[in-house]
Amino acid sequence: PNCWSPPERPVDWSPLDNLCRRIIAVNSNVLLVPRVGADAPGWWLERHPQSRMVYDLDKARADHASVSDRAYRADATAHLERLCQHLCETFPRHFAGIHPCGQNTGEWFYQGSWERPLSGYDAATLTAFCAWLKTRGRPDAEAATVPTDAERRGHPFGFLRDPGHEQRLIDFARFQQMEMADHVAAREPLARSSSSSSTATCLNSGRSRMARPPAGTMRSAGCWGAGTSTFCAHPSPTPTADGSAPLPA
């Protein structure tokens, strides 16, 4: 339970606390890393209908917010910070970190990716995509649109995208990878900023390829690459000469 309640109500931590106490009763030396949902709850989505994910044919999902929506990103991060602070104060000897999960199967790849409808047609995604293009010097960034579902499904030039004809499709695919990685990276400092430098933020990714994190944000305790990987965010090591954060061997 993530205990994410409306701001006008006092937070009821008892479902999470009771679960932690049951575990501690079995092993008094246990270290807790709760896996909590970071998707927006129903009440939040009702108050922010414009934040919902939108798929092709203008179909909106009532149960998930877009990872590009900055209001959702800020509120989710703020709540998880409060949750970490509460656990640190309530279970100081046992709280070791947090495992936020969300989107498809809780593994931070886009909800509905296993199904035919394509996401990315909400206003927040378009705004973020235009901003992403602008940082890369694309002259038409402000007037850009998300590629149509037909364009995204079609492969007139073969399985691999042709940069000469399909650059915008390549751009959007890269943007989606980086946007999800940035959304996940926003969770990285949670445990440490709310408690101590000895805690970790654990994340699970089921996407086919993880984007490398920006320097100074996180390092992997597993592997970056194909398949499902679990990685933990710790205080980052000193960046290498090229400015990137070295990954562990």
GROMACS .gro file of C-alpha atoms in nm:
model
  249
    1PRO     CA    1   0.000   0.000   0.000
    2ASN     CA    2   0.132   0.345  -0.090
    3CYS     CA    3  -0.111   0.538   0.135
    4TRP     CA    4  -0.141   0.821  -0.120
    5SER     CA    5  -0.448   1.011  -0.005
    6PRO     CA    6  -0.595   1.352  -0.103
    7PRO     CA    7  -0.405   1.647   0.048
    8GLU     CA    8  -0.703   1.762   0.255
    9ARG     CA    9  -0.710   1.429   0.441
   10PRO     CA   10  -0.456   1.313   0.702
   11VAL     CA   11  -0.241   1.031   0.570
   12ASP     CA   12  -0.327   0.691   0.714
   13TRP     CA   13   0.002   0.502   0.725
   14SER     CA   14  -0.144   0.208   0.918
   15PRO     CA   15  -0.176  -0.038   0.623
   16LEU     CA   16   0.193   0.002   0.543
   17ASP     CA   17   0.304   0.017   0.906
   18ASN     CA   18   0.110  -0.296   0.998
   19LEU     CA   19   0.265  -0.486   0.711
   20CYS     CA   20   0.615  -0.376   0.813
   21ARG     CA   21   0.553  -0.475   1.176
   22ARG     CA   22   0.438  -0.821   1.071
   23ILE     CA   23   0.765  -0.872   0.884
   24ILE     CA   24   0.977  -0.737   1.169
   25ALA     CA   25   0.798  -0.971   1.410
   26VAL     CA   26   0.929  -1.265   1.208
   27ASN     CA   27   1.286  -1.133   1.177
   28SER     CA   28   1.398  -0.859   1.415
   29ASN     CA   29   1.709  -0.793   1.202
   30VAL     CA   30   1.526  -0.752   0.873
   31LEU     CA   31   1.598  -0.460   0.640
   32LEU     CA   32   1.288  -0.327   0.469
   33VAL     CA   33   1.271  -0.215   0.106
   34PRO     CA   34   0.894  -0.179   0.046
   35ARG     CA   35   0.766  -0.211  -0.309
   36VAL     CA   36   0.505   0.063  -0.342
   37GLY     CA   37   0.297   0.176  -0.635
   38ALA     CA   38   0.388   0.514  -0.782
   39ASP     CA   39   0.103   0.534  -1.034
   40ALA     CA   40  -0.146   0.813  -0.972
   41PRO     CA   41  -0.442   0.696  -0.762
   42GLY     CA   42  -0.798   0.722  -0.887
   43TRP     CA   43  -0.885   1.034  -0.688
   44TRP     CA   44  -0.582   1.216  -0.836
   45LEU     CA   45  -0.678   1.120  -1.192
   46GLU     CA   46  -1.034   1.242  -1.133
   47ARG     CA   47  -0.893   1.581  -1.033
   48HIS     CA   48  -0.648   1.589  -1.326
   49PRO     CA   49  -0.834   1.434  -1.622
   50GLN     CA   50  -0.600   1.611  -1.865
   51SER     CA   51  -0.309   1.411  -1.721
   52ARG     CA   52  -0.438   1.072  -1.835
   53MET     CA   53  -0.255   0.871  -2.097
   54VAL     CA   54  -0.413   0.900  -2.442
   55TYR     CA   55  -0.380   0.636  -2.713
   56ASP     CA   56  -0.441   0.644  -3.085
   57LEU     CA   57  -0.803   0.705  -3.185
   58ASP     CA   58  -0.817   0.951  -2.891
   59LYS     CA   59  -0.875   0.675  -2.635
   60ALA     CA   60  -0.782   0.786  -2.283
   61ARG     CA   61  -0.690   0.544  -2.006
   62ALA     CA   62  -0.879   0.622  -1.689
   63ASP     CA   63  -0.630   0.434  -1.473
   64HIS     CA   64  -0.289   0.581  -1.562
   65ALA     CA   65  -0.132   0.925  -1.582
   66SER     CA   66   0.116   1.015  -1.850
   67VAL     CA   67   0.479   1.001  -1.735
   68SER     CA   68   0.528   1.327  -1.926
   69ASP     CA   69   0.278   1.510  -1.709
   70ARG     CA   70   0.486   1.730  -1.479
   71ALA     CA   71   0.211   1.772  -1.220
   72TYR     CA   72   0.187   1.395  -1.177
   73ARG     CA   73   0.564   1.361  -1.165
   74ALA     CA   74   0.594   1.630  -0.896
   75ASP     CA   75   0.306   1.500  -0.682
   76ALA     CA   76   0.424   1.139  -0.701
   77THR     CA   77   0.777   1.236  -0.602
   78ALA     CA   78   0.651   1.451  -0.314
   79HIS     CA   79   0.432   1.171  -0.180
   80LEU     CA   80   0.709   0.912  -0.202
   81GLU     CA   81   0.939   1.152  -0.017
   82ARG     CA   82   0.682   1.175   0.263
   83LEU     CA   83   0.648   0.798   0.265
   84CYS     CA   84   1.023   0.748   0.292
   85GLN     CA   85   1.046   1.005   0.571
   86HIS     CA   86   0.767   0.830   0.761
   87LEU     CA   87   0.929   0.488   0.729
   88CYS     CA   88   1.266   0.626   0.832
   89GLU     CA   89   1.119   0.779   1.146
   90THR     CA   90   0.893   0.484   1.229
   91PHE     CA   91   1.139   0.203   1.156
   92PRO     CA   92   1.484   0.364   1.186
   93ARG     CA   93   1.665   0.033   1.239
   94HIS     CA   94   1.492  -0.145   0.954
   95PHE     CA   95   1.424   0.100   0.672
   96ALA     CA   96   1.679   0.033   0.396
   97GLY     CA   97   1.519   0.191   0.093
   98ILE     CA   98   1.220   0.210  -0.136
   99HIS     CA   99   1.112   0.028  -0.452
  100PRO     CA  100   0.867   0.249  -0.647
  101CYS     CA  101   0.686   0.061  -0.922
  102GLY     CA  102   0.453   0.176  -1.197
  103GLN     CA  103   0.327   0.162  -1.553
  104ASN     CA  104   0.309  -0.177  -1.729
  105THR     CA  105   0.340  -0.465  -1.476
  106GLY     CA  106   0.504  -0.215  -1.240
  107GLU     CA  107   0.825  -0.231  -1.444
  108TRP     CA  108   0.831   0.120  -1.592
  109PHE     CA  109   0.758   0.049  -1.952
  110TYR     CA  110   0.461   0.218  -2.114
  111GLN     CA  111   0.123   0.093  -1.999
  112GLY     CA  112  -0.044  -0.111  -2.272
  113SER     CA  113   0.279  -0.177  -2.465
  114TRP     CA  114   0.179  -0.542  -2.504
  115GLU     CA  115  -0.144  -0.441  -2.675
  116ARG     CA  116  -0.212  -0.284  -3.012
  117PRO     CA  117  -0.315   0.073  -2.913
  118LEU     CA  118  -0.019   0.313  -2.910
  119SER     CA  119   0.021   0.570  -2.634
  120GLY     CA  120   0.171   0.915  -2.655
  121TYR     CA  121  -0.120   1.127  -2.777
  122ASP     CA  122  -0.189   1.324  -2.460
  123ALA     CA  123  -0.107   1.694  -2.440
  124ALA     CA  124   0.170   1.645  -2.184
  125THR     CA  125   0.360   1.408  -2.413
  126LEU     CA  126   0.335   1.650  -2.706
  127THR     CA  127   0.460   1.940  -2.491
  128ALA     CA  128   0.752   1.735  -2.360
  129PHE     CA  129   0.835   1.605  -2.708
  130CYS     CA  130   0.848   1.958  -2.853
  131ALA     CA  131   1.073   2.069  -2.568
  132TRP     CA  132   1.296   1.765  -2.623
  133LEU     CA  133   1.328   1.845  -2.994
  134LYS     CA  134   1.407   2.208  -2.916
  135THR     CA  135   1.700   2.110  -2.691
  136ARG     CA  136   1.837   1.917  -2.987
  137GLY     CA  137   1.820   2.213  -3.220
  138ARG     CA  138   1.536   2.093  -3.439
  139PRO     CA  139   1.414   2.404  -3.628
  140ASP     CA  140   1.052   2.289  -3.638
  141ALA     CA  141   1.037   2.182  -3.273
  142GLU     CA  142   0.759   2.416  -3.166
  143ALA     CA  143   0.528   2.302  -3.446
  144ALA     CA  144   0.610   1.932  -3.415
  145THR     CA  145   0.343   1.667  -3.375
  146VAL     CA  146   0.357   1.311  -3.249
  147PRO     CA  147   0.378   1.067  -3.543
  148THR     CA  148   0.047   0.905  -3.632
  149ASP     CA  149  -0.030   0.548  -3.536
  150ALA     CA  150  -0.010   0.449  -3.904
  151GLU     CA  151   0.337   0.602  -3.932
  152ARG     CA  152   0.455   0.431  -3.615
  153ARG     CA  153   0.325   0.091  -3.724
  154GLY     CA  154   0.437   0.115  -4.085
  155HIS     CA  155   0.783   0.019  -4.213
  156PRO     CA  156   0.789   0.123  -4.579
  157PHE     CA  157   1.170   0.131  -4.585
  158GLY     CA  158   1.232  -0.195  -4.403
  159PHE     CA  159   1.244  -0.306  -4.042
  160LEU     CA  160   1.509  -0.049  -3.944
  161ARG     CA  161   1.407   0.316  -3.965
  162ASP     CA  162   1.559   0.520  -4.247
  163PRO     CA  163   1.697   0.850  -4.107
  164GLY     CA  164   1.658   1.011  -4.446
  165HIS     CA  165   1.283   0.954  -4.451
  166GLU     CA  166   1.180   0.869  -4.095
  167GLN     CA  167   1.382   1.097  -3.869
  168ARG     CA  168   1.077   1.214  -3.678
  169LEU     CA  169   0.984   0.854  -3.599
  170ILE     CA  170   1.338   0.792  -3.475
  171ASP     CA  171   1.321   1.111  -3.268
  172PHE     CA  172   0.994   1.011  -3.104
  173ALA     CA  173   1.115   0.660  -3.023
  174ARG     CA  174   1.429   0.803  -2.861
  175PHE     CA  175   1.224   1.063  -2.677
  176GLN     CA  176   0.995   0.798  -2.530
  177GLN     CA  177   1.295   0.604  -2.400
  178MET     CA  178   1.454   0.912  -2.245
  179GLU     CA  179   1.126   1.044  -2.108
  180MET     CA  180   1.056   0.723  -1.919
  181ALA     CA  181   1.416   0.712  -1.797
  182ASP     CA  182   1.388   1.072  -1.673
  183HIS     CA  183   1.061   0.992  -1.498
  184VAL     CA  184   1.223   0.696  -1.324
  185ALA     CA  185   1.537   0.895  -1.242
  186ALA     CA  186   1.321   1.147  -1.055
  187ARG     CA  187   1.266   0.871  -0.796
  188GLU     CA  188   1.640   0.813  -0.745
  189PRO     CA  189   1.709   1.058  -0.459
  190LEU     CA  190   1.391   0.969  -0.267
  191ALA     CA  191   1.528   0.748   0.005
  192ARG     CA  192   1.844   0.951   0.058
  193SER     CA  193   1.681   1.295   0.057
  194SER     CA  194   1.415   1.179   0.300
  195SER     CA  195   1.634   0.978   0.533
  196SER     CA  196   2.005   0.907   0.512
  197SER     CA  197   2.280   0.845   0.260
  198SER     CA  198   2.281   0.473   0.342
  199THR     CA  199   1.942   0.399   0.185
  200ALA     CA  200   1.873   0.301  -0.175
  201THR     CA  201   1.602   0.343  -0.436
  202CYS     CA  202   1.542   0.012  -0.615
  203LEU     CA  203   1.376   0.007  -0.954
  204ASN     CA  204   1.270  -0.267  -1.192
  205SER     CA  205   1.263  -0.221  -1.567
  206GLY     CA  206   1.102  -0.450  -1.818
  207ARG     CA  207   1.171  -0.232  -2.119
  208SER     CA  208   1.386  -0.376  -2.396
  209ARG     CA  209   1.657  -0.114  -2.353
  210MET     CA  210   1.735   0.118  -2.066
  211ALA     CA  211   1.864   0.463  -2.147
  212ARG     CA  212   2.192   0.534  -1.967
  213PRO     CA  213   2.133   0.769  -1.672
  214PRO     CA  214   2.273   1.121  -1.678
  215ALA     CA  215   2.598   1.180  -1.493
  216GLY     CA  216   2.556   1.237  -1.122
  217THR     CA  217   2.214   1.075  -1.088
  218MET     CA  218   2.230   0.700  -1.048
  219ARG     CA  219   2.442   0.396  -1.101
  220SER     CA  220   2.335   0.040  -1.169
  221ALA     CA  221   2.366  -0.247  -0.926
  222GLY     CA  222   2.273  -0.484  -1.206
  223CYS     CA  223   2.322  -0.449  -1.579
  224TRP     CA  224   2.206  -0.207  -1.846
  225GLY     CA  225   2.084  -0.370  -2.162
  226ALA     CA  226   1.825  -0.610  -2.297
  227GLY     CA  227   1.579  -0.787  -2.073
  228THR     CA  228   1.448  -0.718  -1.728
  229SER     CA  229   1.693  -0.564  -1.484
  230THR     CA  230   1.678  -0.443  -1.128
  231PHE     CA  231   1.906  -0.158  -1.033
  232CYS     CA  232   1.962   0.046  -0.723
  233ALA     CA  233   2.039   0.414  -0.696
  234HIS     CA  234   2.321   0.506  -0.461
  235PRO     CA  235   2.537   0.817  -0.419
  236SER     CA  236   2.707   0.837  -0.756
  237PRO     CA  237   3.082   0.793  -0.802
  238THR     CA  238   3.301   1.067  -0.942
  239PRO     CA  239   3.226   1.112  -1.316
  240THR     CA  240   3.487   0.993  -1.563
  241ALA     CA  241   3.691   1.225  -1.784
  242ASP     CA  242   3.416   1.236  -2.047
  243GLY     CA  243   3.160   1.346  -1.787
  244SER     CA  244   2.972   1.015  -1.765
  245ALA     CA  245   2.914   0.823  -1.446
  246PRO     CA  246   3.113   0.498  -1.449
  247LEU     CA  247   2.906   0.184  -1.423
  248PRO     CA  248   3.016  -0.099  -1.195
  249ALA     CA  249   3.200  -0.392  -1.355
   0.00000   0.00000   0.00000
